[in-house]
Structures are given as structure tokens and as C-alpha cells.
Amino acid sequence: MTKDYSHMISSKFKLQSLAFTVFISVCCLNAPTEVSAEEKNNLLDRMAIYDALTQYSYRWDSKDSVGFAELFTEDGILERRVNGERILSATVKGKDAILAYAKNSHQGRLADRLSRHHFSGIVFIELNDATAITENMALITHQTENDSTAFIVSSGYYLNTWRKTEKGWRISKRVLKTDRFEN
């Protein structure tokens, strides 16, 4: 039997994230004149990317497949690496394929469980007017109705390449590098 856990992640959190972004944006736009237009734009870009990354985990964990796919560019790529090696079967190319992957995961292997992506703060490796590269650590947990507590299923870090589009900042490539020791 498939359980729907999406109600457990309230849209209130999504609105709070948006409200925070708007609040900070207004503060930046009304900052003292010592802040240049370039610095303001840089801060606004960082906040927009940070907000999109926050939405990544909320949309995936609430099983919002369509919303999750919307975070990617049309030619977006999902990739996973273990011990530095790309897992070919875990590479997904194109927004439509990402949507299909999300739906398949949410209705299949994740249907009976809560998943949580706990992200560290975001590190900006590169940022310009059109593209960005960020990194953040992740701890991923699952919990079924039979589990008294959540259990760790994976850890590692995400290396994300971003592109500014007409719809805002979108992920053009997301690489999950999982923590594993070679035995």
C-alpha cells in the first residue's frame, strides 16, 4: 500500500523561504549607497540559488515530482558518483527524463517511506551573471511506518552547476558524490 507523506511538509515552509528571500532582497535594495549595483545583484543571485537549493530537498522529500523537475534546465543532468566513478545507470539527462525519474522513484522505491535530505550550508565556488557552481554536503535519511526512527541511507556532497534562465536560476548539472570507502 502506497502512503502519501506529502502533507508532512507544509507549504508554509516554502512560503517562509520565499518570505525570507523577499525580506533580505528588500533590505539589500534599500542598503546604504556604499553597496554597488553589482554587489546587490551578486547577493540577490546568491539568495535565489540558495532558495532553489532549499526547494530541491523540500520538493524531492514531499514527492513533488513536477516541482522537482522544474528546478532543472531543459538539458539538465543528474549524475551520481561512487569512489570517484560515475554510475552510468544513475545518470539522467534532460528535464523530461528527470521528471520521469522523479515520478518513478516517488511512486516506486520511495512510496512507502519518508525521505529527508539534510543539507549543509551552500558554498559558492563560482558565480557570475549567467552561471554558478555550488557545493553542499548532504545526509539522506529514510523512515518507514515500521521504523521507530529514521536511518541514514547515504551521505556525501552535491556539486551543482547553475544557469540563469528566463525563469530564474536552474540546475544544469547535479552531481551527487557519495561517501564510500573502497574495501
Short mmCIF file of N, CA and C in Angstrom, two decimals:
data_model
loop_
_atom_site.label_atom_id
_atom_site.label_comp_id
_atom_site.label_asym_id
_atom_site.label_seq_id
_atom_site.Cartn_x
_atom_site.Cartn_y
_atom_site.Cartn_z
N MET A 1 0.84 -1.18 0.00
CA MET A 1 0.00 0.00 0.00
C MET A 1 0.89 1.24 0.00
N THR A 2 0.60 2.15 -0.89
CA THR A 2 1.39 3.37 -1.00
C THR A 2 0.83 4.44 -0.08
N LYS A 3 1.69 5.02 0.72
CA LYS A 3 1.28 6.10 1.61
C LYS A 3 1.75 7.41 1.05
N ASP A 4 0.93 8.45 1.18
CA ASP A 4 1.30 9.79 0.74
C ASP A 4 1.74 10.59 1.95
N TYR A 5 3.03 10.94 1.97
CA TYR A 5 3.58 11.69 3.09
C TYR A 5 3.73 13.17 2.77
N SER A 6 3.24 13.60 1.61
CA SER A 6 3.48 14.98 1.19
C SER A 6 2.88 16.00 2.16
N HIS A 7 1.81 15.62 2.87
CA HIS A 7 1.20 16.54 3.81
C HIS A 7 2.13 16.90 4.98
N MET A 8 3.16 16.10 5.18
CA MET A 8 4.05 16.33 6.32
C MET A 8 5.03 17.46 6.07
N ILE A 9 5.17 17.88 4.82
CA ILE A 9 5.99 19.04 4.52
C ILE A 9 5.03 20.13 4.10
N SER A 10 4.79 21.03 4.98
CA SER A 10 3.81 22.07 4.76
C SER A 10 4.28 23.10 3.74
N SER A 11 3.32 23.61 2.98
CA SER A 11 3.65 24.70 2.06
C SER A 11 4.07 25.94 2.83
N LYS A 12 3.77 25.95 4.13
CA LYS A 12 4.19 27.06 5.00
C LYS A 12 5.70 27.25 4.93
N PHE A 13 6.46 26.15 4.89
CA PHE A 13 7.91 26.25 4.83
C PHE A 13 8.37 26.86 3.52
N LYS A 14 7.69 26.50 2.44
CA LYS A 14 8.03 27.07 1.14
C LYS A 14 7.76 28.57 1.15
N LEU A 15 6.64 28.97 1.74
CA LEU A 15 6.31 30.38 1.81
C LEU A 15 7.26 31.14 2.72
N GLN A 16 7.68 30.50 3.82
CA GLN A 16 8.64 31.15 4.70
C GLN A 16 9.96 31.38 4.00
N SER A 17 10.38 30.42 3.19
CA SER A 17 11.62 30.57 2.44
C SER A 17 11.50 31.73 1.47
N LEU A 18 10.37 31.82 0.78
CA LEU A 18 10.14 32.91 -0.15
C LEU A 18 10.06 34.24 0.60
N ALA A 19 9.37 34.25 1.74
CA ALA A 19 9.26 35.48 2.52
C ALA A 19 10.62 35.95 2.99
N PHE A 20 11.47 35.02 3.42
CA PHE A 20 12.82 35.37 3.85
C PHE A 20 13.60 35.99 2.69
N THR A 21 13.49 35.37 1.52
CA THR A 21 14.20 35.89 0.35
C THR A 21 13.72 37.29 0.01
N VAL A 22 12.41 37.51 0.03
CA VAL A 22 11.88 38.84 -0.26
C VAL A 22 12.36 39.84 0.79
N PHE A 23 12.32 39.47 2.06
CA PHE A 23 12.77 40.36 3.12
C PHE A 23 14.22 40.77 2.93
N ILE A 24 15.09 39.79 2.70
CA ILE A 24 16.51 40.09 2.51
C ILE A 24 16.70 40.92 1.25
N SER A 25 15.95 40.61 0.20
CA SER A 25 16.06 41.38 -1.05
C SER A 25 15.72 42.84 -0.83
N VAL A 26 14.64 43.09 -0.10
CA VAL A 26 14.25 44.47 0.18
C VAL A 26 15.32 45.17 1.00
N CYS A 27 15.86 44.46 1.98
CA CYS A 27 16.94 45.05 2.79
C CYS A 27 18.14 45.40 1.91
N CYS A 28 18.49 44.51 1.00
CA CYS A 28 19.63 44.76 0.12
C CYS A 28 19.37 45.93 -0.81
N LEU A 29 18.14 46.01 -1.32
CA LEU A 29 17.83 47.08 -2.25
C LEU A 29 17.78 48.43 -1.56
N ASN A 30 17.54 48.43 -0.27
CA ASN A 30 17.49 49.67 0.49
C ASN A 30 18.75 49.88 1.32
N ALA A 31 19.80 49.14 1.00
CA ALA A 31 21.05 49.23 1.75
C ALA A 31 21.71 50.58 1.49
N PRO A 32 22.65 50.94 2.35
CA PRO A 32 23.36 52.22 2.16
C PRO A 32 23.98 52.30 0.77
N THR A 33 24.22 53.51 0.32
CA THR A 33 24.72 53.73 -1.04
C THR A 33 26.12 53.18 -1.26
N GLU A 34 26.82 52.76 -0.21
CA GLU A 34 28.15 52.18 -0.39
C GLU A 34 28.11 50.85 -1.13
N VAL A 35 26.95 50.21 -1.16
CA VAL A 35 26.82 48.92 -1.82
C VAL A 35 26.54 49.18 -3.30
N SER A 36 27.38 48.64 -4.15
CA SER A 36 27.23 48.86 -5.59
C SER A 36 26.10 48.01 -6.15
N ALA A 37 25.66 48.36 -7.34
CA ALA A 37 24.62 47.58 -8.02
C ALA A 37 25.12 46.16 -8.27
N GLU A 38 26.40 46.03 -8.60
CA GLU A 38 26.99 44.70 -8.83
C GLU A 38 26.94 43.85 -7.56
N GLU A 39 27.24 44.47 -6.41
CA GLU A 39 27.19 43.74 -5.14
C GLU A 39 25.76 43.34 -4.80
N LYS A 40 24.80 44.22 -5.05
CA LYS A 40 23.40 43.89 -4.80
C LYS A 40 22.95 42.73 -5.67
N ASN A 41 23.30 42.80 -6.95
CA ASN A 41 22.93 41.71 -7.87
C ASN A 41 23.57 40.39 -7.46
N ASN A 42 24.81 40.46 -7.00
CA ASN A 42 25.51 39.26 -6.54
C ASN A 42 24.77 38.65 -5.36
N LEU A 43 24.37 39.48 -4.40
CA LEU A 43 23.63 38.98 -3.23
C LEU A 43 22.28 38.41 -3.63
N LEU A 44 21.59 39.08 -4.54
CA LEU A 44 20.29 38.58 -4.99
C LEU A 44 20.44 37.24 -5.72
N ASP A 45 21.49 37.11 -6.54
CA ASP A 45 21.74 35.84 -7.22
C ASP A 45 22.03 34.73 -6.21
N ARG A 46 22.85 35.03 -5.22
CA ARG A 46 23.16 34.04 -4.19
C ARG A 46 21.90 33.59 -3.45
N MET A 47 21.05 34.55 -3.11
CA MET A 47 19.82 34.21 -2.39
C MET A 47 18.88 33.37 -3.26
N ALA A 48 18.79 33.70 -4.53
CA ALA A 48 17.92 32.94 -5.43
C ALA A 48 18.42 31.50 -5.57
N ILE A 49 19.72 31.33 -5.69
CA ILE A 49 20.29 29.98 -5.79
C ILE A 49 20.10 29.23 -4.47
N TYR A 50 20.33 29.90 -3.36
CA TYR A 50 20.13 29.28 -2.05
C TYR A 50 18.68 28.82 -1.90
N ASP A 51 17.74 29.67 -2.32
CA ASP A 51 16.33 29.32 -2.22
C ASP A 51 16.00 28.12 -3.10
N ALA A 52 16.54 28.10 -4.31
CA ALA A 52 16.30 26.96 -5.22
C ALA A 52 16.86 25.67 -4.63
N LEU A 53 18.04 25.75 -4.01
CA LEU A 53 18.63 24.56 -3.39
C LEU A 53 17.76 24.08 -2.23
N THR A 54 17.22 25.00 -1.47
CA THR A 54 16.31 24.64 -0.38
C THR A 54 15.08 23.94 -0.95
N GLN A 55 14.56 24.45 -2.04
CA GLN A 55 13.39 23.84 -2.68
C GLN A 55 13.70 22.43 -3.19
N TYR A 56 14.94 22.21 -3.58
CA TYR A 56 15.35 20.89 -4.08
C TYR A 56 14.98 19.81 -3.07
N SER A 57 15.43 19.97 -1.84
CA SER A 57 15.17 18.93 -0.84
C SER A 57 13.69 18.87 -0.46
N TYR A 58 13.03 20.02 -0.33
CA TYR A 58 11.62 20.00 0.04
C TYR A 58 10.76 19.36 -1.05
N ARG A 59 11.04 19.68 -2.29
CA ARG A 59 10.23 19.11 -3.38
C ARG A 59 10.48 17.61 -3.53
N TRP A 60 11.74 17.19 -3.42
CA TRP A 60 12.01 15.75 -3.52
C TRP A 60 11.38 15.02 -2.35
N ASP A 61 11.61 15.50 -1.14
CA ASP A 61 11.14 14.80 0.05
C ASP A 61 9.62 14.81 0.20
N SER A 62 8.94 15.79 -0.40
CA SER A 62 7.48 15.81 -0.35
C SER A 62 6.87 15.08 -1.55
N LYS A 63 7.74 14.48 -2.36
CA LYS A 63 7.33 13.70 -3.54
C LYS A 63 6.61 14.56 -4.58
N ASP A 64 7.06 15.80 -4.70
CA ASP A 64 6.56 16.73 -5.72
C ASP A 64 7.43 16.58 -6.96
N SER A 65 7.15 15.56 -7.75
CA SER A 65 7.98 15.23 -8.91
C SER A 65 8.01 16.37 -9.93
N VAL A 66 6.87 16.96 -10.21
CA VAL A 66 6.79 18.05 -11.19
C VAL A 66 7.58 19.26 -10.69
N GLY A 67 7.36 19.64 -9.44
CA GLY A 67 8.09 20.77 -8.87
C GLY A 67 9.59 20.52 -8.83
N PHE A 68 9.98 19.29 -8.54
CA PHE A 68 11.39 18.93 -8.52
C PHE A 68 12.00 19.12 -9.90
N ALA A 69 11.35 18.61 -10.93
CA ALA A 69 11.88 18.72 -12.30
C ALA A 69 11.98 20.18 -12.74
N GLU A 70 11.10 21.03 -12.23
CA GLU A 70 11.12 22.45 -12.59
C GLU A 70 12.38 23.16 -12.12
N LEU A 71 13.11 22.57 -11.20
CA LEU A 71 14.35 23.18 -10.71
C LEU A 71 15.51 23.03 -11.70
N PHE A 72 15.29 22.28 -12.78
CA PHE A 72 16.36 21.98 -13.73
C PHE A 72 16.14 22.69 -15.06
N THR A 73 17.24 22.89 -15.77
CA THR A 73 17.16 23.41 -17.13
C THR A 73 16.63 22.30 -18.04
N GLU A 74 16.21 22.67 -19.25
CA GLU A 74 15.69 21.69 -20.20
C GLU A 74 16.70 20.59 -20.49
N ASP A 75 17.99 20.94 -20.49
CA ASP A 75 19.05 19.97 -20.76
C ASP A 75 19.76 19.51 -19.48
N GLY A 76 19.06 19.65 -18.35
CA GLY A 76 19.65 19.31 -17.06
C GLY A 76 20.11 17.87 -16.96
N ILE A 77 21.09 17.66 -16.08
CA ILE A 77 21.67 16.33 -15.89
C ILE A 77 21.73 16.00 -14.40
N LEU A 78 21.32 14.78 -14.05
CA LEU A 78 21.53 14.22 -12.72
C LEU A 78 22.62 13.16 -12.87
N GLU A 79 23.56 13.18 -11.95
CA GLU A 79 24.65 12.20 -12.02
C GLU A 79 25.03 11.80 -10.61
N ARG A 80 25.44 10.54 -10.46
CA ARG A 80 25.92 10.07 -9.16
C ARG A 80 27.28 9.42 -9.34
N ARG A 81 28.14 9.66 -8.37
CA ARG A 81 29.48 9.08 -8.40
C ARG A 81 29.74 8.35 -7.08
N VAL A 82 30.40 7.21 -7.19
CA VAL A 82 30.82 6.43 -6.03
C VAL A 82 32.30 6.16 -6.20
N ASN A 83 33.07 6.49 -5.18
CA ASN A 83 34.54 6.34 -5.24
C ASN A 83 35.12 7.03 -6.48
N GLY A 84 34.53 8.15 -6.85
CA GLY A 84 35.01 8.93 -7.98
C GLY A 84 34.54 8.46 -9.34
N GLU A 85 33.89 7.31 -9.38
CA GLU A 85 33.44 6.74 -10.66
C GLU A 85 31.97 7.08 -10.91
N ARG A 86 31.68 7.55 -12.12
CA ARG A 86 30.30 7.85 -12.48
C ARG A 86 29.52 6.55 -12.64
N ILE A 87 28.34 6.51 -12.05
CA ILE A 87 27.45 5.35 -12.17
C ILE A 87 26.56 5.60 -13.39
N LEU A 88 26.83 4.91 -14.47
CA LEU A 88 26.10 5.15 -15.72
C LEU A 88 24.60 4.96 -15.56
N SER A 89 24.20 3.94 -14.81
CA SER A 89 22.77 3.67 -14.64
C SER A 89 22.07 4.74 -13.80
N ALA A 90 22.85 5.59 -13.13
CA ALA A 90 22.28 6.65 -12.29
C ALA A 90 22.43 8.03 -12.95
N THR A 91 22.72 8.06 -14.24
CA THR A 91 22.82 9.31 -14.97
C THR A 91 21.53 9.55 -15.73
N VAL A 92 20.93 10.72 -15.51
CA VAL A 92 19.66 11.07 -16.13
C VAL A 92 19.86 12.38 -16.88
N LYS A 93 19.49 12.41 -18.15
CA LYS A 93 19.72 13.60 -18.98
C LYS A 93 18.41 14.15 -19.53
N GLY A 94 18.20 15.46 -19.32
CA GLY A 94 17.03 16.15 -19.83
C GLY A 94 15.94 16.28 -18.79
N LYS A 95 15.25 17.41 -18.83
CA LYS A 95 14.21 17.71 -17.85
C LYS A 95 13.08 16.68 -17.87
N ASP A 96 12.68 16.24 -19.07
CA ASP A 96 11.62 15.23 -19.16
C ASP A 96 12.06 13.91 -18.52
N ALA A 97 13.31 13.54 -18.73
CA ALA A 97 13.84 12.30 -18.13
C ALA A 97 13.96 12.46 -16.61
N ILE A 98 14.30 13.66 -16.15
CA ILE A 98 14.38 13.93 -14.71
C ILE A 98 12.99 13.80 -14.09
N LEU A 99 11.98 14.33 -14.77
CA LEU A 99 10.60 14.20 -14.28
C LEU A 99 10.20 12.72 -14.21
N ALA A 100 10.50 11.97 -15.25
CA ALA A 100 10.17 10.53 -15.26
C ALA A 100 10.90 9.80 -14.13
N TYR A 101 12.17 10.13 -13.93
CA TYR A 101 12.96 9.52 -12.85
C TYR A 101 12.34 9.84 -11.49
N ALA A 102 11.96 11.10 -11.29
CA ALA A 102 11.36 11.50 -10.01
C ALA A 102 10.04 10.77 -9.78
N LYS A 103 9.19 10.73 -10.79
CA LYS A 103 7.91 10.03 -10.64
C LYS A 103 8.12 8.55 -10.34
N ASN A 104 9.03 7.93 -11.08
CA ASN A 104 9.32 6.51 -10.87
C ASN A 104 9.84 6.26 -9.45
N SER A 105 10.72 7.13 -8.97
CA SER A 105 11.26 6.98 -7.61
C SER A 105 10.19 7.21 -6.56
N HIS A 106 9.41 8.27 -6.72
CA HIS A 106 8.40 8.61 -5.72
C HIS A 106 7.28 7.58 -5.65
N GLN A 107 6.92 7.01 -6.79
CA GLN A 107 5.83 6.03 -6.82
C GLN A 107 6.35 4.60 -6.64
N GLY A 108 7.66 4.43 -6.70
CA GLY A 108 8.26 3.10 -6.59
C GLY A 108 9.04 2.93 -5.30
N ARG A 109 10.36 3.04 -5.40
CA ARG A 109 11.24 2.72 -4.27
C ARG A 109 11.03 3.60 -3.04
N LEU A 110 10.47 4.79 -3.20
CA LEU A 110 10.27 5.69 -2.05
C LEU A 110 8.81 5.78 -1.61
N ALA A 111 7.94 5.03 -2.23
CA ALA A 111 6.50 5.16 -1.98
C ALA A 111 6.12 4.89 -0.53
N ASP A 112 6.80 3.97 0.13
CA ASP A 112 6.42 3.57 1.49
C ASP A 112 7.24 4.25 2.57
N ARG A 113 7.94 5.31 2.23
CA ARG A 113 8.84 5.90 3.23
C ARG A 113 8.93 7.41 3.11
N LEU A 114 9.33 7.98 4.24
CA LEU A 114 9.70 9.39 4.27
C LEU A 114 11.18 9.47 3.92
N SER A 115 11.53 10.42 3.11
CA SER A 115 12.96 10.66 2.89
C SER A 115 13.24 12.10 3.30
N ARG A 116 14.43 12.32 3.79
CA ARG A 116 14.85 13.66 4.20
C ARG A 116 16.26 13.89 3.70
N HIS A 117 16.44 15.01 3.04
CA HIS A 117 17.76 15.45 2.58
C HIS A 117 18.19 16.59 3.49
N HIS A 118 19.13 16.33 4.36
CA HIS A 118 19.63 17.33 5.29
C HIS A 118 20.88 17.94 4.66
N PHE A 119 20.78 19.22 4.29
CA PHE A 119 21.88 19.89 3.59
C PHE A 119 22.65 20.80 4.52
N SER A 120 23.96 20.85 4.30
CA SER A 120 24.79 21.84 4.99
C SER A 120 24.61 23.17 4.28
N GLY A 121 25.25 24.18 4.80
CA GLY A 121 25.25 25.46 4.11
C GLY A 121 25.87 25.32 2.73
N ILE A 122 25.50 26.22 1.87
CA ILE A 122 25.96 26.19 0.49
C ILE A 122 27.27 26.96 0.36
N VAL A 123 28.19 26.42 -0.42
CA VAL A 123 29.46 27.07 -0.70
C VAL A 123 29.45 27.45 -2.18
N PHE A 124 29.71 28.72 -2.46
CA PHE A 124 29.79 29.18 -3.84
C PHE A 124 31.23 29.05 -4.31
N ILE A 125 31.43 28.20 -5.30
CA ILE A 125 32.76 28.00 -5.88
C ILE A 125 32.98 29.04 -6.98
N GLU A 126 31.91 29.33 -7.71
CA GLU A 126 31.98 30.28 -8.81
C GLU A 126 30.61 30.93 -8.96
N LEU A 127 30.58 32.22 -9.27
CA LEU A 127 29.32 32.92 -9.52
C LEU A 127 29.58 34.09 -10.45
N ASN A 128 28.84 34.12 -11.56
CA ASN A 128 28.86 35.29 -12.43
C ASN A 128 27.42 35.59 -12.83
N ASP A 129 27.22 36.48 -13.77
CA ASP A 129 25.86 36.90 -14.13
C ASP A 129 25.01 35.79 -14.74
N ALA A 130 25.64 34.78 -15.34
CA ALA A 130 24.89 33.76 -16.07
C ALA A 130 25.00 32.35 -15.51
N THR A 131 26.08 32.05 -14.79
CA THR A 131 26.29 30.69 -14.29
C THR A 131 26.86 30.71 -12.88
N ALA A 132 26.73 29.58 -12.23
CA ALA A 132 27.30 29.43 -10.88
C ALA A 132 27.63 27.96 -10.65
N ILE A 133 28.55 27.73 -9.74
CA ILE A 133 28.87 26.38 -9.28
C ILE A 133 28.83 26.42 -7.77
N THR A 134 28.08 25.50 -7.18
CA THR A 134 27.97 25.44 -5.72
C THR A 134 28.23 24.02 -5.25
N GLU A 135 28.50 23.93 -3.96
CA GLU A 135 28.71 22.64 -3.33
C GLU A 135 28.04 22.68 -1.96
N ASN A 136 27.45 21.56 -1.58
CA ASN A 136 26.89 21.43 -0.24
C ASN A 136 26.92 19.96 0.17
N MET A 137 27.13 19.74 1.45
CA MET A 137 27.13 18.37 1.97
C MET A 137 25.69 17.93 2.22
N ALA A 138 25.49 16.62 2.21
CA ALA A 138 24.15 16.08 2.41
C ALA A 138 24.20 14.82 3.26
N LEU A 139 23.18 14.68 4.07
CA LEU A 139 22.93 13.46 4.84
C LEU A 139 21.50 13.07 4.50
N ILE A 140 21.31 11.88 3.97
CA ILE A 140 20.00 11.47 3.50
C ILE A 140 19.48 10.35 4.40
N THR A 141 18.26 10.56 4.92
CA THR A 141 17.65 9.58 5.81
C THR A 141 16.33 9.08 5.21
N HIS A 142 15.93 7.90 5.63
CA HIS A 142 14.63 7.33 5.28
C HIS A 142 13.97 6.82 6.55
N GLN A 143 12.65 6.73 6.50
CA GLN A 143 11.90 6.15 7.60
C GLN A 143 10.59 5.60 7.06
N THR A 144 10.29 4.34 7.38
CA THR A 144 9.01 3.75 7.01
C THR A 144 8.10 3.78 8.24
N GLU A 145 6.85 3.43 8.04
CA GLU A 145 5.93 3.43 9.19
C GLU A 145 6.30 2.38 10.21
N ASN A 146 7.11 1.39 9.83
CA ASN A 146 7.55 0.35 10.76
C ASN A 146 8.82 0.72 11.52
N ASP A 147 9.46 1.82 11.14
CA ASP A 147 10.70 2.24 11.79
C ASP A 147 10.38 3.25 12.89
N SER A 148 10.95 3.03 14.07
CA SER A 148 10.71 3.98 15.16
C SER A 148 11.53 5.25 14.97
N THR A 149 12.64 5.15 14.27
CA THR A 149 13.46 6.33 13.98
C THR A 149 13.95 6.26 12.54
N ALA A 150 14.35 7.41 12.05
CA ALA A 150 14.91 7.47 10.70
C ALA A 150 16.29 6.82 10.69
N PHE A 151 16.70 6.32 9.55
CA PHE A 151 18.03 5.73 9.42
C PHE A 151 18.76 6.38 8.24
N ILE A 152 20.06 6.47 8.37
CA ILE A 152 20.87 7.08 7.33
C ILE A 152 21.01 6.11 6.16
N VAL A 153 20.71 6.59 4.96
CA VAL A 153 20.88 5.75 3.77
C VAL A 153 22.05 6.20 2.92
N SER A 154 22.46 7.45 3.08
CA SER A 154 23.56 7.94 2.26
C SER A 154 24.09 9.25 2.83
N SER A 155 25.33 9.52 2.49
CA SER A 155 25.92 10.83 2.78
C SER A 155 26.89 11.14 1.67
N GLY A 156 27.21 12.40 1.55
CA GLY A 156 28.13 12.82 0.51
C GLY A 156 27.98 14.31 0.28
N TYR A 157 28.25 14.72 -0.94
CA TYR A 157 28.03 16.12 -1.25
C TYR A 157 27.55 16.28 -2.69
N TYR A 158 26.85 17.40 -2.88
CA TYR A 158 26.33 17.76 -4.19
C TYR A 158 27.21 18.83 -4.80
N LEU A 159 27.58 18.64 -6.04
CA LEU A 159 28.25 19.66 -6.83
C LEU A 159 27.24 20.07 -7.90
N ASN A 160 26.75 21.30 -7.80
CA ASN A 160 25.71 21.78 -8.70
C ASN A 160 26.24 22.87 -9.61
N THR A 161 25.91 22.74 -10.89
CA THR A 161 26.18 23.79 -11.85
C THR A 161 24.83 24.45 -12.16
N TRP A 162 24.80 25.76 -12.07
CA TRP A 162 23.57 26.53 -12.22
C TRP A 162 23.64 27.40 -13.47
N ARG A 163 22.47 27.65 -14.06
CA ARG A 163 22.37 28.55 -15.19
C ARG A 163 21.19 29.49 -14.96
N LYS A 164 21.41 30.76 -15.21
CA LYS A 164 20.33 31.74 -15.07
C LYS A 164 19.48 31.69 -16.33
N THR A 165 18.18 31.46 -16.17
CA THR A 165 17.25 31.35 -17.29
C THR A 165 16.18 32.43 -17.16
N GLU A 166 15.26 32.45 -18.11
CA GLU A 166 14.13 33.39 -18.03
C GLU A 166 13.28 33.12 -16.79
N LYS A 167 13.30 31.89 -16.30
CA LYS A 167 12.51 31.51 -15.12
C LYS A 167 13.32 31.63 -13.83
N GLY A 168 14.54 32.11 -13.92
CA GLY A 168 15.40 32.24 -12.74
C GLY A 168 16.54 31.24 -12.80
N TRP A 169 17.20 31.05 -11.67
CA TRP A 169 18.33 30.13 -11.60
C TRP A 169 17.83 28.70 -11.60
N ARG A 170 18.42 27.87 -12.47
CA ARG A 170 18.06 26.46 -12.57
C ARG A 170 19.33 25.62 -12.56
N ILE A 171 19.19 24.39 -12.11
CA ILE A 171 20.32 23.46 -12.07
C ILE A 171 20.52 22.89 -13.47
N SER A 172 21.73 23.06 -14.01
CA SER A 172 22.02 22.46 -15.32
C SER A 172 22.73 21.11 -15.15
N LYS A 173 23.41 20.93 -14.03
CA LYS A 173 24.02 19.63 -13.73
C LYS A 173 24.14 19.47 -12.22
N ARG A 174 23.67 18.32 -11.74
CA ARG A 174 23.77 18.00 -10.32
C ARG A 174 24.51 16.68 -10.19
N VAL A 175 25.64 16.73 -9.52
CA VAL A 175 26.44 15.53 -9.30
C VAL A 175 26.41 15.22 -7.80
N LEU A 176 25.93 14.03 -7.46
CA LEU A 176 25.98 13.56 -6.07
C LEU A 176 27.20 12.66 -5.95
N LYS A 177 28.11 13.07 -5.10
CA LYS A 177 29.31 12.26 -4.83
C LYS A 177 29.12 11.63 -3.46
N THR A 178 28.82 10.34 -3.46
CA THR A 178 28.51 9.65 -2.20
C THR A 178 29.77 9.26 -1.46
N ASP A 179 29.64 9.24 -0.14
CA ASP A 179 30.76 8.83 0.72
C ASP A 179 30.80 7.31 0.77
N ARG A 180 31.90 6.76 0.33
CA ARG A 180 32.11 5.31 0.41
C ARG A 180 33.60 5.07 0.48
N PHE A 181 33.97 4.13 1.31
CA PHE A 181 35.37 3.71 1.36
C PHE A 181 35.55 2.51 0.46
N GLU A 182 36.67 2.49 -0.23
CA GLU A 182 36.99 1.31 -1.03
C GLU A 182 37.48 0.23 -0.07
N ASN A 183 36.92 -0.95 -0.16
CA ASN A 183 37.32 -2.05 0.72
C ASN A 183 38.13 -3.07 -0.04
#
